Coordinates of C-alpha atoms in Angstrom, one line a residue:
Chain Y
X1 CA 14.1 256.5 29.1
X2 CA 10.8 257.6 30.8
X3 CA 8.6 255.9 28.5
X4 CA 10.4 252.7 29.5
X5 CA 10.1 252.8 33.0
X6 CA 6.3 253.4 32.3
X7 CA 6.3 250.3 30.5
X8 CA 8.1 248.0 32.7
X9 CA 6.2 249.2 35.9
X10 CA 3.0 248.9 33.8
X11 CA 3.6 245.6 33.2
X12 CA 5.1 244.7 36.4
X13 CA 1.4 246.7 37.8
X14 CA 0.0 244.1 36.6
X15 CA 1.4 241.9 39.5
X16 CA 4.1 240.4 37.6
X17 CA 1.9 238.2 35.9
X18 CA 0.9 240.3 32.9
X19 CA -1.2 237.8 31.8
X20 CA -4.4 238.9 30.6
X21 CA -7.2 236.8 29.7
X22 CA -10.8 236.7 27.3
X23 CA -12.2 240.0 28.2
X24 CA -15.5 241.6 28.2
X25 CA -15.4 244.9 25.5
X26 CA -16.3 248.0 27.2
X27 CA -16.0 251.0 25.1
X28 CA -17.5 249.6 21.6
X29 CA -17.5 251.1 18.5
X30 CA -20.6 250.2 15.7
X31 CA -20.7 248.3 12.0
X32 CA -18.9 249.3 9.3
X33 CA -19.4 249.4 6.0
X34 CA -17.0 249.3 2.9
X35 CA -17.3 248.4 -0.5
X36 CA -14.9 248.5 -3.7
X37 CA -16.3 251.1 -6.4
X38 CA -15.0 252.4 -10.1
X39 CA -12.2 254.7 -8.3
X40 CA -11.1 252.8 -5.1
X41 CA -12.7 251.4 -1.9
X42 CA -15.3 253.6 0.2
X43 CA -15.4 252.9 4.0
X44 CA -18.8 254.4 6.4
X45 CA -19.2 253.9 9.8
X46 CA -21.8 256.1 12.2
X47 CA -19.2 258.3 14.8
X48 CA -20.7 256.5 17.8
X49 CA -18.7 254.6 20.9
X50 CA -21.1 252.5 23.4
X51 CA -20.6 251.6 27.0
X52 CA -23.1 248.7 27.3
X53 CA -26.5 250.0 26.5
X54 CA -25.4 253.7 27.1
X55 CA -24.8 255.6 23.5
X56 CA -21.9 257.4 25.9
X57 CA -19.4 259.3 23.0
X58 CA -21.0 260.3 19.9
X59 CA -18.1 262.1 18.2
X60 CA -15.2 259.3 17.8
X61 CA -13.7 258.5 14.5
X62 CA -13.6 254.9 13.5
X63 CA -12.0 254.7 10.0
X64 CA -8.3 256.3 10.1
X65 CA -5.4 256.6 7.5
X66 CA -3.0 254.1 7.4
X67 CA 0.1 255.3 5.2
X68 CA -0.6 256.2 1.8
X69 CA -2.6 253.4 0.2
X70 CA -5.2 252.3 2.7
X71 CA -8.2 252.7 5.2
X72 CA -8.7 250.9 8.2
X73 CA -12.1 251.2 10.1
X74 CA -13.1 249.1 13.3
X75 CA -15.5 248.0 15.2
X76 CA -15.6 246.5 18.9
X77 CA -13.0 247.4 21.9
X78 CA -12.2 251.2 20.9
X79 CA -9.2 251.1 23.1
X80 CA -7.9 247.7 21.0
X81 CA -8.8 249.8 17.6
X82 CA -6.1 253.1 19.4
X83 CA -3.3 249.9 20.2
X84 CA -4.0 249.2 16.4
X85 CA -3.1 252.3 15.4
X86 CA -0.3 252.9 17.4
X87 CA 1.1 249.2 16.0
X88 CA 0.2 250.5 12.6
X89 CA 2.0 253.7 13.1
X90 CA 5.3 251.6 14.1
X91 CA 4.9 249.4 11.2
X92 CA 4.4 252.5 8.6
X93 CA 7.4 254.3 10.2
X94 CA 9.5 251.7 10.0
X95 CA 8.2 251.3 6.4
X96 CA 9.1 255.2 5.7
X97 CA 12.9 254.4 7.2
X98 CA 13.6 251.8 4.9
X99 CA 13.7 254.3 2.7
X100 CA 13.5 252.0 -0.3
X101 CA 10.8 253.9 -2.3
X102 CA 8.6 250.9 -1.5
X103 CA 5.9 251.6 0.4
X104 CA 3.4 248.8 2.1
X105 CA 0.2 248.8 0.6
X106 CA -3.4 247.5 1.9
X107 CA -3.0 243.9 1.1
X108 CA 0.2 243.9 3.4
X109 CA -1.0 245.7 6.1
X110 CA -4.3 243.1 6.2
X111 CA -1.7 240.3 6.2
X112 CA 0.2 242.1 9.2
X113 CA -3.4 242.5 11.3
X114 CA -4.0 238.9 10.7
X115 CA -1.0 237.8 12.2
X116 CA -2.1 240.2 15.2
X117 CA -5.4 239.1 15.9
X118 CA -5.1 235.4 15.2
X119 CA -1.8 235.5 17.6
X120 CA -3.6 237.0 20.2
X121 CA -6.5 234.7 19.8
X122 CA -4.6 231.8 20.1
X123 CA -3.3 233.5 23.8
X124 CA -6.6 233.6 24.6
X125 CA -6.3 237.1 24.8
X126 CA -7.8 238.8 21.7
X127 CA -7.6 242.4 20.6
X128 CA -11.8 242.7 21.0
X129 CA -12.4 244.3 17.0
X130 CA -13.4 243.3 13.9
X131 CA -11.0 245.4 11.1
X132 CA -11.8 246.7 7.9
X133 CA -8.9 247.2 5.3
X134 CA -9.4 248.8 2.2
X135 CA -6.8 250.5 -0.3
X136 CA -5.6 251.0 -3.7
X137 CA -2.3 250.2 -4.8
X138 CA -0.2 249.9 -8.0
X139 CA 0.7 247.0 -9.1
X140 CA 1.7 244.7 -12.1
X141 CA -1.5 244.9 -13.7
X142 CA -2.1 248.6 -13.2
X143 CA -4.3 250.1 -10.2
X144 CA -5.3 247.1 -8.0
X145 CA -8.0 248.2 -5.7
X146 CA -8.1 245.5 -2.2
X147 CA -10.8 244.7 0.5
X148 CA -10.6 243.0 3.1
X149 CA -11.6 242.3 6.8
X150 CA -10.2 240.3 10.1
X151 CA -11.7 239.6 13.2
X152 CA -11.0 239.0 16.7
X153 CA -10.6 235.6 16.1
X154 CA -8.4 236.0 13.2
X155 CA -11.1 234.8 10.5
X156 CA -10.3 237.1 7.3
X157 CA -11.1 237.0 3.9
X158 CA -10.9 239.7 1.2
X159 CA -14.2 240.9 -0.9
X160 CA -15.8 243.4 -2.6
X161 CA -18.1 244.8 -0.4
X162 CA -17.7 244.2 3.5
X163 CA -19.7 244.6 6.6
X164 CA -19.0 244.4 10.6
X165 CA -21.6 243.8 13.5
X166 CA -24.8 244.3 12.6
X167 CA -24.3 245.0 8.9
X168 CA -23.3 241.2 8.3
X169 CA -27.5 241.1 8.7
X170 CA -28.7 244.2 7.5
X171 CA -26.1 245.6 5.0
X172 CA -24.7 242.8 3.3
X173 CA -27.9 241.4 1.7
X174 CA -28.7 244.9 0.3
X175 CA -25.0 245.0 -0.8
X176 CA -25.0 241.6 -2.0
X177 CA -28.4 242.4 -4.2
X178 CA -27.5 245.9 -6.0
X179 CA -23.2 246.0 -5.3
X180 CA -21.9 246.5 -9.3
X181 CA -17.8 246.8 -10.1
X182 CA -18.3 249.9 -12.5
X183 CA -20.2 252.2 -9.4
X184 CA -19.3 255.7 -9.9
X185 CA -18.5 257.6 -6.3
X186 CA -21.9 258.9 -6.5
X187 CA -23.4 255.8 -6.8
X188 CA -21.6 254.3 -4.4
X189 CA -22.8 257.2 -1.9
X190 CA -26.1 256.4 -2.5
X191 CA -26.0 252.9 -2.1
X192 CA -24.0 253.2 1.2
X193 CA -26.2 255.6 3.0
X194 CA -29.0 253.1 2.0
X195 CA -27.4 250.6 4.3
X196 CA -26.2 253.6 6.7
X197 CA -30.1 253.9 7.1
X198 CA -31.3 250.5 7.6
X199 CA -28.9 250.1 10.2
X200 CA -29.8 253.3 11.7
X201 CA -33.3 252.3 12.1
X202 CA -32.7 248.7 13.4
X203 CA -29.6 248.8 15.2
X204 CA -30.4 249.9 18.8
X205 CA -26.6 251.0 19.0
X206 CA -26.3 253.3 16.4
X207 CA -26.4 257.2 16.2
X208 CA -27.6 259.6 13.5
X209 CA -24.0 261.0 12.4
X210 CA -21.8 259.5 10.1
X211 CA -18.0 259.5 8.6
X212 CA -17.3 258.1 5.2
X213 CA -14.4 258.0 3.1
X214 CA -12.7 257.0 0.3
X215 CA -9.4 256.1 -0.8
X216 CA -8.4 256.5 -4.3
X217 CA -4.8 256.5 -6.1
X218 CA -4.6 260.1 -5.1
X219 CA -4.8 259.1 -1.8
X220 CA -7.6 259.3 1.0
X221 CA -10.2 261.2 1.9
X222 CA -12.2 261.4 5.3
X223 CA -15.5 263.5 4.7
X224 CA -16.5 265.2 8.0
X225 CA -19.6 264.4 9.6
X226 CA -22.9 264.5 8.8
X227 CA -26.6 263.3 9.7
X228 CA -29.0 261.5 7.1
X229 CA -32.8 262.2 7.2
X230 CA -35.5 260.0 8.7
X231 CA -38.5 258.7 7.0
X232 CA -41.3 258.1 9.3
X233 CA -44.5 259.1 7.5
X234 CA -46.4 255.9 6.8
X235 CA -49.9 255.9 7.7
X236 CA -49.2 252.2 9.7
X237 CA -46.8 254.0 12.2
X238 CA -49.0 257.1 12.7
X239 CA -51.8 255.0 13.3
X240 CA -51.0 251.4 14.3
X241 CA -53.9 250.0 15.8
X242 CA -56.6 251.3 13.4
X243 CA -58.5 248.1 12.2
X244 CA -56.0 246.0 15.1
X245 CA -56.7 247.3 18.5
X246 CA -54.5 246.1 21.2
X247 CA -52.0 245.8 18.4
X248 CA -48.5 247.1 19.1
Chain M
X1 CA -19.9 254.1 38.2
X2 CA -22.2 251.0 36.0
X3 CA -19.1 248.9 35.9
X4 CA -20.9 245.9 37.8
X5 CA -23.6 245.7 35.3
X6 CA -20.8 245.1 32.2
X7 CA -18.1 243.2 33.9
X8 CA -20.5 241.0 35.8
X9 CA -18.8 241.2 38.6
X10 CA -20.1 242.6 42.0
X11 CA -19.7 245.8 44.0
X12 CA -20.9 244.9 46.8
X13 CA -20.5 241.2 48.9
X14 CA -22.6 239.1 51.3
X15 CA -22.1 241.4 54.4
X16 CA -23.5 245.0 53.5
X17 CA -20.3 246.6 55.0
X18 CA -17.4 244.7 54.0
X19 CA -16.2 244.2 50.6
X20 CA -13.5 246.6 48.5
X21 CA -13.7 250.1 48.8
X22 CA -15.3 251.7 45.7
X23 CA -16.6 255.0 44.8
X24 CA -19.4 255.1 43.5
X25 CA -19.3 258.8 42.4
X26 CA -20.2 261.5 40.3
X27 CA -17.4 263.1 38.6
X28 CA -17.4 266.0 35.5
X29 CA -14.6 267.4 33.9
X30 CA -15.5 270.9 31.6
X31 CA -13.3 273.3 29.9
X32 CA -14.0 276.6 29.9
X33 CA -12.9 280.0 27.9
X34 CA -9.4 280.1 29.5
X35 CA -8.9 276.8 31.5
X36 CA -10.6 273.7 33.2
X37 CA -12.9 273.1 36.0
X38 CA -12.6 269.7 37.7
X39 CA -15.7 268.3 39.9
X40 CA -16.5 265.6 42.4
X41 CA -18.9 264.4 45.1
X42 CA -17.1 262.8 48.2
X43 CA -18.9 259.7 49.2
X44 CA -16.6 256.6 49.4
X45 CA -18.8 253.4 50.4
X46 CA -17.9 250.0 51.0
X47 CA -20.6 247.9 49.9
X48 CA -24.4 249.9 51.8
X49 CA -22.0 251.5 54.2
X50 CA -20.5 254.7 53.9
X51 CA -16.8 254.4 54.6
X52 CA -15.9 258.2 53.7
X53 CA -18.2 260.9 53.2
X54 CA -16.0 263.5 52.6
X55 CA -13.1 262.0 50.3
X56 CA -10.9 263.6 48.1
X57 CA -11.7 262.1 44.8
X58 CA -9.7 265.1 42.5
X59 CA -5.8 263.8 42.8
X60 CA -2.8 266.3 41.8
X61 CA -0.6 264.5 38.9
X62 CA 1.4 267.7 38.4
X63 CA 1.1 271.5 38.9
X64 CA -0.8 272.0 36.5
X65 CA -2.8 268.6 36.0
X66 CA -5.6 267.1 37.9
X67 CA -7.6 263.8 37.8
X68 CA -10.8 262.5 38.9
X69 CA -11.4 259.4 40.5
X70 CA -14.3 257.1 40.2
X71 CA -14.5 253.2 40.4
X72 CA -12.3 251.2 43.0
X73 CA -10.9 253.7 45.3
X74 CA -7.3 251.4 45.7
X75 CA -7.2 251.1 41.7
X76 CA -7.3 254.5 40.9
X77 CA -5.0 255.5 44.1
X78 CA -2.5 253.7 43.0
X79 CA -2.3 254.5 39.0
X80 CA -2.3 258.1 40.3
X81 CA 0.4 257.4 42.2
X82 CA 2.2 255.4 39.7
X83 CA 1.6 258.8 37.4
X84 CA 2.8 261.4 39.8
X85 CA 6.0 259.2 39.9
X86 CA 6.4 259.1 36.5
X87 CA 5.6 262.9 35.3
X88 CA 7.8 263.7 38.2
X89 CA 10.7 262.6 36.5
X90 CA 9.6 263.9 32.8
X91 CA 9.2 266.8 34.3
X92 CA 13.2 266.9 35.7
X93 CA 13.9 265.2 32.5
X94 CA 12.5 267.8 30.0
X95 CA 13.4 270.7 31.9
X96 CA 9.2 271.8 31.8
X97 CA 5.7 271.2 33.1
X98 CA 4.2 268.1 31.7
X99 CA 1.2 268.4 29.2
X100 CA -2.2 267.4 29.9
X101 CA -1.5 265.3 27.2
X102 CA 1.3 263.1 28.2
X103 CA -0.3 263.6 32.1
X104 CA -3.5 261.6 30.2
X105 CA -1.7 259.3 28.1
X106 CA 0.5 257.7 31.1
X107 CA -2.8 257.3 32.3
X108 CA -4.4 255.3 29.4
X109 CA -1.2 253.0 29.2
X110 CA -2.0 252.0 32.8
X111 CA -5.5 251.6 32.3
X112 CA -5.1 249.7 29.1
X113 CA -2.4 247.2 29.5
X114 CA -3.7 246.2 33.2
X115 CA -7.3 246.3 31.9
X116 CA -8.5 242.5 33.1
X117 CA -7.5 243.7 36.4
X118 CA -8.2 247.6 37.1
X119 CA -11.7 248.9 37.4
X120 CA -10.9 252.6 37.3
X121 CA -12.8 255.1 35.7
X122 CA -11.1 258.8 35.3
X123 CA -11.2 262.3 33.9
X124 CA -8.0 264.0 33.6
X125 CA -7.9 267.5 33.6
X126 CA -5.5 270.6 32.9
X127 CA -3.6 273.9 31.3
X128 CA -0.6 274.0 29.5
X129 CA 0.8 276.1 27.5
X130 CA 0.6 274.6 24.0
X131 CA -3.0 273.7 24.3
X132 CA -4.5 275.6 27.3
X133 CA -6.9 273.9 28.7
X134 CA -8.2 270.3 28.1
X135 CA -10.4 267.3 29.2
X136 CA -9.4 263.6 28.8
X137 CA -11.7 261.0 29.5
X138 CA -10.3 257.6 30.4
X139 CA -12.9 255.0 30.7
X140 CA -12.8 251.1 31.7
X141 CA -11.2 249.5 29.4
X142 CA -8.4 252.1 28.5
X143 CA -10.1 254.3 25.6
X144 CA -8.6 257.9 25.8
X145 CA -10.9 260.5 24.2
X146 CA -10.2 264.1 24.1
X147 CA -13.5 265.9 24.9
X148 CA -14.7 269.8 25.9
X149 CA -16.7 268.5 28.9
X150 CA -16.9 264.5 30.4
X151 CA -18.9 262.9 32.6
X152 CA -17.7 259.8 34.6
X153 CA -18.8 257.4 38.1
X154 CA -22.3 256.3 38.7
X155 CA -24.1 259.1 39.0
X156 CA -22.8 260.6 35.4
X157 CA -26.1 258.4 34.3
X158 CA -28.1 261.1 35.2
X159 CA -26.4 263.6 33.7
X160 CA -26.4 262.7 30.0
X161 CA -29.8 264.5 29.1
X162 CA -29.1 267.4 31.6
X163 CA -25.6 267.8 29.5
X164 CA -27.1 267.6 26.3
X165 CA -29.7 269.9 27.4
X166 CA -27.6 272.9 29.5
X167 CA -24.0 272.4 28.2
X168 CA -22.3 275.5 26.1
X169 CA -18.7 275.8 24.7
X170 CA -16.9 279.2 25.9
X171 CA -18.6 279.7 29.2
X172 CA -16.5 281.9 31.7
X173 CA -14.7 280.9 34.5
X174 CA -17.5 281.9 37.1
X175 CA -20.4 280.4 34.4
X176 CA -18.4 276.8 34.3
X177 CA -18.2 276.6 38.7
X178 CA -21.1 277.4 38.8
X179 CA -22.4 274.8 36.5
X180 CA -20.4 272.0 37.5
X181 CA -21.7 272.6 41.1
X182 CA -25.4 272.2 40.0
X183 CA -24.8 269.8 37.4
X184 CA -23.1 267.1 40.2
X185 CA -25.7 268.3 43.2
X186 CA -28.1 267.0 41.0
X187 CA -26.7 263.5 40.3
X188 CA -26.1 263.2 44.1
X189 CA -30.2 264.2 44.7
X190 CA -30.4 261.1 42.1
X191 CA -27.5 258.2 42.9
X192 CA -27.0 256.6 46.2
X193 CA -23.7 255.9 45.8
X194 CA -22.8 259.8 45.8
X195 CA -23.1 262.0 48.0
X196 CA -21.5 264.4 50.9
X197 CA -19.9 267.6 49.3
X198 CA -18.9 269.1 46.1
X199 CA -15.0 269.5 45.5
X200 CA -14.1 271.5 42.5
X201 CA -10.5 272.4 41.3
X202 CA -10.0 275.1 38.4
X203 CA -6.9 275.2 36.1
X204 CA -5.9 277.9 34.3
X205 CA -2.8 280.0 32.9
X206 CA -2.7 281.5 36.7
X207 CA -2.9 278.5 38.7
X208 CA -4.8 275.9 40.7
X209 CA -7.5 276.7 42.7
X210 CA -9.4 274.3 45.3
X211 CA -13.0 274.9 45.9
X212 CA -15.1 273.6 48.6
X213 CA -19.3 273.3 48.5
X214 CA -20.6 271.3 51.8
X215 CA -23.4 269.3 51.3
X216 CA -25.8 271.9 53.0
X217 CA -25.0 274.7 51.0
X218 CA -25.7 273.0 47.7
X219 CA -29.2 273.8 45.9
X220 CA -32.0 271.9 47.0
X221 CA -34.2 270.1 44.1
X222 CA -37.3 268.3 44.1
X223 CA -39.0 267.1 47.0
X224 CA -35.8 267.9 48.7
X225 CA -36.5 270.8 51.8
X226 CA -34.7 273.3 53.3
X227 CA -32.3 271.7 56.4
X228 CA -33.6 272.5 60.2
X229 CA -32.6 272.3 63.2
X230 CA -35.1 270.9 65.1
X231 CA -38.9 270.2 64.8
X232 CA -39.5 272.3 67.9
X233 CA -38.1 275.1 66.2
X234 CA -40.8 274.4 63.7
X235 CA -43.7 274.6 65.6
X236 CA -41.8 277.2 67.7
X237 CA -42.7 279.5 64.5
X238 CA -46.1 278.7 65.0
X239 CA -48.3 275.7 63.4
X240 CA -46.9 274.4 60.5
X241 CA -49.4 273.0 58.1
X242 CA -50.1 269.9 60.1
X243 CA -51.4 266.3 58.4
X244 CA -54.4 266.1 60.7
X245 CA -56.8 263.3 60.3

């Protein structure tokens, strides 16, 4: 089959020694953000891809489906975060053939990327991301909503509100300060685009234009883009050397 | 193309004329009302030295799909080959033309499971009939992103503001040459390691066509003047406006 002859020669390409080693990331994707709310688990991420200092795609999507009960967002190596997928898409097909009427829900598939990343750590040669999972499934005690996050070093841990990159600094304080169980959707907006901003204005990396979405029982949701508005009218920036000349 | 900055490694070795054959390159990809219009410089340098000036950087995958070529010259050779082989046979197999999209995708498996040891940057371009036509853009690393115009190679670092600036969706066939002409004249005014002429191939429901632009019929830019033969033809004309002291 032609898809296996593209394999084996892609390998064999390779000069027979398919080895690969700890690489340098060049396409990478920025933070995300996720946090559990009243309904579910909201995810945000900005729709930016860098190559080095260059902000070179400004239109990618970071946070994808992944079967019926969760969310998965990256950030890091985008070509690692499309292999994800296309190992997730394996694993949910194979799910769907069992035909069982079970279906594998968030905490699962964040056990399955664990094995994944910390396997290919310990080969030295790590799948160059840091994951976000997040999904709500039914379960014995009703509705059981589920966070969590691995790296690419295979360090994971679930919580209630996660953040990637730069948000470990700037997000997770503010998360960590005013993150309730009971937010309503709204308030969980609100309270994400607050960190969407912070990082906006301190990461260098990151681009005015956002995704987020939410996964609920009734399944998930991926809200299209959108761009948040700047605040820049403080006397201090419009005039920063008045009474400190030679200031900066 | 900035690879050398990322991967650390470098371009160019000790002697200024030996060392691996790279392009260094300008190369843009756009899609247009009806098709695809494929464009390259042609200046192939190995290390200061220019090894080809008038390369082929735009390689034929199938009829009806095209790619651009920037980073080392053997790298991306040689995955183009490996990809012609292998759409050859889908193409027996299926009974059809291959889509851009399986043309790009055999692409991205090559770049992405030999990534430690490929430094090949490409645009692949072309028409079928399920999609018309599209762009792919294959960076280092083996991303694939679907896109309605890409930039790629060296000299594309000049061309981000000038894209964000100029670029429209649903130009014409004619509008989308024309642009893609200027657009890489202008990184080769800018980038050293581009240069020569300006090869263009456009895809559409009708069929390939090749273009050719030599590097004295491109537009001249700033501080750039118009070609002569000879001084003495110059002053022939009468004085030109001498520097005198």
């Amino acid at each position: 089959m032609d898809g296996s002859h593209a394999n084996a020669a892609a390998a064999a390409a390779g000069g027979g020694e398919g080895t690969q080693r700890t690489l340098n990331p060049y396409v990478t994707g920025n933070s995300v953000i996720a946090m559990k709310y009243k309904d579910g688990v909201i995810m945000a991420c900005d729709t930016g891809a860098s190559y080095g200092s260059t902000l070179r795609y400004k239109s990618v999507e970071r946070i994808k489906a992944v079967g019926k009960h969760s969310l998965i967002g990256a950030s890091g190596e985008f070509s690692d975060f499309q292999e994800i997928l296309r190992y997730l898409d394996e694993l949910t097909l194979s799910d769907h053939m069992w035909d069982d009427g079970n279906s594998l829900g968030p905490k699962e598939i964040h056990a399955y990327l664990t094995r994944v990343m910390y396997n290919r750590r310990n080969k030295f040669d790590p799948l160059w991301n840091s994951l976000v999972l997040g999904g709500v499934k039914k379960g014995p005690k009703g509705d059981e909503k589920y966070l969590g996050m691995v790296n690419m070093i295979g360090t994971h841990f679930e919580e209630n509100h996660i953040a990637t990159g730069f948000g470990n600094h700037m997000a997770v304080p503010i998360l960590r300060g005013e993150w309730r169980e009971d937010l309503t959707f709204e308030e969980a907006v609100k309270l994400i685009e607050k960190c969407l901003l912070v990082l906006l204005y301190r990461d260098r990396s990151s681009i005015n234009k956002f995704q987020i979405a939410k996964i609920t029982t009734e399944g998930s949701t991926i809200y299209p883009p959108y761009a948040l508005k700047t605040n820049w009218g403080f006397a201090a920036f419009e005039n920063p050397s008045q009474g400190a000349v030679g200031t900066w | 193309m900035d690879a050398s900055s990322l991967t650390g490694s470098s371009s160019s070795s000790d002697a200024p004329t030996s060392g691996e054959h790279r392009m260094g390159t300008t190369i843009v990809g756009v899609c247009y009302d009806g098709g695809v219009v494929l464009a390259a410089d042609s200046r192939t340098s190995t290390g200061m030295y220019v090894a080809n000036r008038a390369s082929d950087k735009i390689s034929q995958l199938t009829d009806n799909v095209y790619v651009c070529r920037s980073g080392s010259a053997a790298d991306t050779q040689v995955i183009s080959d490996y990809v012609r082989y292998f759409l050859h046979q889908h193409t027996i197999q299926s009974g059809q033309p291959a889509t851009v999209k399986v043309a790009s995708n055999l692409v991205r498996l090559l770049a992405y499971q030999n990534k430690s040891m490929l430094q090949a940057g490409m645009i692949v371009g072309g028409w079928d009939k399920y999609e018309g036509g599209q762009i792919y853009s294959v960076p280092l690393g083996g991303t694939i992103l679907r896109q309605p115009f890409a930039i790629g190679g060296s000299g594309s670092s000049y061309l981000y503001g000038l894209m964000d600036h100029e670029w429209r969706d649903g130009m014409t066939q004619e509008e989308a040459e024309k642009f893609v002409v200027k657009v890489v004249s202008l990184a080769i005014a800018r980038d050293g390691a581009s240069g020569g002429v300006v090869r263009t191939v456009t895809i559409n429901a009708d069929g390939v066509k090749r273009s050719f632009y030599p590097g004295n019929k491109l537009p001249l830019w700033h501080e750039e003047l118009e070609p002569q033969n000879s001084l003495l033809d110059i002053l022939a004309a009468g004085s030109p406006d001498a520097m005198v002291q």
